[in-house]
Short mmCIF file of C-alpha atoms in Angstrom, two decimals:
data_model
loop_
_atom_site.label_atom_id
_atom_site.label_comp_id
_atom_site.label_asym_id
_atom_site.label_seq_id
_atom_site.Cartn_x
_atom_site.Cartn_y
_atom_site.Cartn_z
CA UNK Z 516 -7.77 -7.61 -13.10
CA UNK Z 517 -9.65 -8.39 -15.82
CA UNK Z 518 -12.75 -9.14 -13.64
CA UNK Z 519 -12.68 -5.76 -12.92
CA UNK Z 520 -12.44 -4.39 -16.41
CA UNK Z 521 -14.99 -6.25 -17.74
CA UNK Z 522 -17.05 -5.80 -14.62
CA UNK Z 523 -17.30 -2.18 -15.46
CA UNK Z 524 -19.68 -3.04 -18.89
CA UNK Z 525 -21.26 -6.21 -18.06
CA UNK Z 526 -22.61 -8.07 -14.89
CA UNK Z 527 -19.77 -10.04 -12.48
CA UNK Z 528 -20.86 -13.34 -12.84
CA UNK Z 529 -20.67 -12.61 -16.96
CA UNK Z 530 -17.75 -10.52 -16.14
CA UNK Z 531 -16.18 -13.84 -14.66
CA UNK Z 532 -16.55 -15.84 -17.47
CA UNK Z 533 -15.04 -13.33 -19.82
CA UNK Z 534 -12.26 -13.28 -17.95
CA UNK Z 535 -11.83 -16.64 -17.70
CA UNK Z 536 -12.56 -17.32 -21.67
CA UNK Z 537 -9.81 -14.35 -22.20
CA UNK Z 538 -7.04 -16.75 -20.02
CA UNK Z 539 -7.96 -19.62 -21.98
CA UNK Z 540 -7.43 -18.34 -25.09
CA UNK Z 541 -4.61 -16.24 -24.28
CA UNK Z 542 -2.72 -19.85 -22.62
CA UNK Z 543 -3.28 -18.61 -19.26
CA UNK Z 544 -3.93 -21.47 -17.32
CA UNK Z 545 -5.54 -22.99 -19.88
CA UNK Z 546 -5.77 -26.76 -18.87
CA UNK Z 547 -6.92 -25.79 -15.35
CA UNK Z 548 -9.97 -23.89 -16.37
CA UNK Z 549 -11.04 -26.02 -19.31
CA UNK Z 550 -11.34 -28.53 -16.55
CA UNK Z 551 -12.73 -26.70 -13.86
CA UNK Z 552 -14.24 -23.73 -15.17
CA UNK Z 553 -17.11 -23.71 -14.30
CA UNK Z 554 -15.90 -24.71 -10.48
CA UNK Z 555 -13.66 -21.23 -10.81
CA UNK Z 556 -16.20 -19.32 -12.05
CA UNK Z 557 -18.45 -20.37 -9.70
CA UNK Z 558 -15.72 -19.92 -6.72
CA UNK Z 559 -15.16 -16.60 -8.28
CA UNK Z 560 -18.20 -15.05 -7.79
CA UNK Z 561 -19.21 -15.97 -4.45
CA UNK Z 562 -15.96 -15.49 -2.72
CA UNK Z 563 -15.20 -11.84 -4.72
CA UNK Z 564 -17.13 -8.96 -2.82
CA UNK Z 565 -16.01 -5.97 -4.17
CA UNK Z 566 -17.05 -3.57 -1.61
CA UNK Z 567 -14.88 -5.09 0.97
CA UNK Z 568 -12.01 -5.22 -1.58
CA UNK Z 569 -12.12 -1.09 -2.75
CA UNK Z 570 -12.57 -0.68 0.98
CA UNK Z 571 -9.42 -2.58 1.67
CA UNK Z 572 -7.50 -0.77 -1.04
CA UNK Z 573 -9.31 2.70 -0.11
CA UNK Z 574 -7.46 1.50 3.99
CA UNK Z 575 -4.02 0.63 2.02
CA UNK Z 576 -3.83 3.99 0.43
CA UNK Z 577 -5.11 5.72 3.49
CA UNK Z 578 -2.32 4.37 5.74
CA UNK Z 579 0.18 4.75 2.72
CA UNK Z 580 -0.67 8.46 2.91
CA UNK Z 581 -0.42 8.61 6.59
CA UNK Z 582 2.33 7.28 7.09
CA UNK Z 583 4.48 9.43 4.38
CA UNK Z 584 2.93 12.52 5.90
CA UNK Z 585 3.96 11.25 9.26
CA UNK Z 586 7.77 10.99 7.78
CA UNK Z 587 7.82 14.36 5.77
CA UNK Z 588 6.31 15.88 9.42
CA UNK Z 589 9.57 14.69 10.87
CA UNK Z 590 11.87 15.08 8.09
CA UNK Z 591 10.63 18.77 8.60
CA UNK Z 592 10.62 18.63 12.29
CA UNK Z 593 14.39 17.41 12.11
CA UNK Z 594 15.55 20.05 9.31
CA UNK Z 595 14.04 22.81 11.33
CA UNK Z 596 15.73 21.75 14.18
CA UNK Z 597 18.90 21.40 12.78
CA UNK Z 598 18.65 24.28 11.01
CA UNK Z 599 18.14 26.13 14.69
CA UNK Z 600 21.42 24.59 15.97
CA UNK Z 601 20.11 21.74 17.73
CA UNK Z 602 22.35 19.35 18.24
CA UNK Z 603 22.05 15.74 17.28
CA UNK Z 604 21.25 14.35 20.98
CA UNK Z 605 19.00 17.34 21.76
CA UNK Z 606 17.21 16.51 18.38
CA UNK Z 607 16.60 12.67 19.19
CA UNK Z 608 15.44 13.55 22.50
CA UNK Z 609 12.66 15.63 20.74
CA UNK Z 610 11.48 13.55 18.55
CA UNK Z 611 11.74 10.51 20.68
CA UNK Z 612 9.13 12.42 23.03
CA UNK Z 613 7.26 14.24 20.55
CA UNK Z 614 6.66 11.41 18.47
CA UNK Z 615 7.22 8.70 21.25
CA UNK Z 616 9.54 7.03 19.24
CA UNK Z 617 12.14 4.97 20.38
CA UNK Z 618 15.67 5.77 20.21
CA UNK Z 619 16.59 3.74 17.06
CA UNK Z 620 12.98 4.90 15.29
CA UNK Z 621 14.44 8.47 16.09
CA UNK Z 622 18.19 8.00 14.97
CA UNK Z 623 16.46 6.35 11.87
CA UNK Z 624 14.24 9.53 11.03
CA UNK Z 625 17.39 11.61 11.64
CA UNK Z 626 19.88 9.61 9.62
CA UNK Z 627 17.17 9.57 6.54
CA UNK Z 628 16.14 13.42 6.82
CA UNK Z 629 20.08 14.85 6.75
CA UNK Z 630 20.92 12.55 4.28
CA UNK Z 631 17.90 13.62 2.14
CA UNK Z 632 18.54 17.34 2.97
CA UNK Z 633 22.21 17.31 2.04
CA UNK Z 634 20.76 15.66 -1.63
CA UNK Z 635 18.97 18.84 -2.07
#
């Protein structure tokens, strides 16, 4: 983390170092790095690449998103449903084939969006 920060005013490989000198002083594995600092540093840089690490955080988020958009979709699906007099059966069957989920995904989605509907 503190790579990072001090990555955004200074090179990486000095970036590195800072961070490093920071831990030391601040007792952060201290006797490791007085001993094999320049080792870590050296390890640091070459095995960091931070385009491949924002673009594997930029993928995390992305699937995050997707996947509570997916659920709020079916919470929606299933209140609408419900709301319309569906029963609980004809509901599963829906979603199980709409979203080709299997029964216990469905019962899942439908336990969690009645449960958060009778909250509101």
């Amino acid at each position: 983390m503190k790579n990072r920060k001090f990555a955004k005013t200074m090179p990486f490989p000095q970036a590195v170092g800072q961070a490093m000198d920071f831990c030391i002083q601040n007792g952060i594995l201290s006797d490791f790095l007085l001993k094999n600092k320049s080792e870590a540093i050296e390890m640091s840089i070459f095995e960091y690449d931070e385009e491949k690490h924002l673009k594997n955080e930029r993928e995390i988020s992305y699937n995050d998103g997707k996947k509570a958009g997916l659920k709020e979709g079916i919470h929606i699906f299933i209140s609408d449903h419900h709301a319309d007099g569906l029963s609980q059966e004809k509901i599963l069957q829906k979603l199980q084939n709409c979203y080709s989920l299997t029964e216990k995904q469905a019962l899942e989605y439908y336990r969690e969006a009645i449960l958060s509907h009778r909250q509101t």
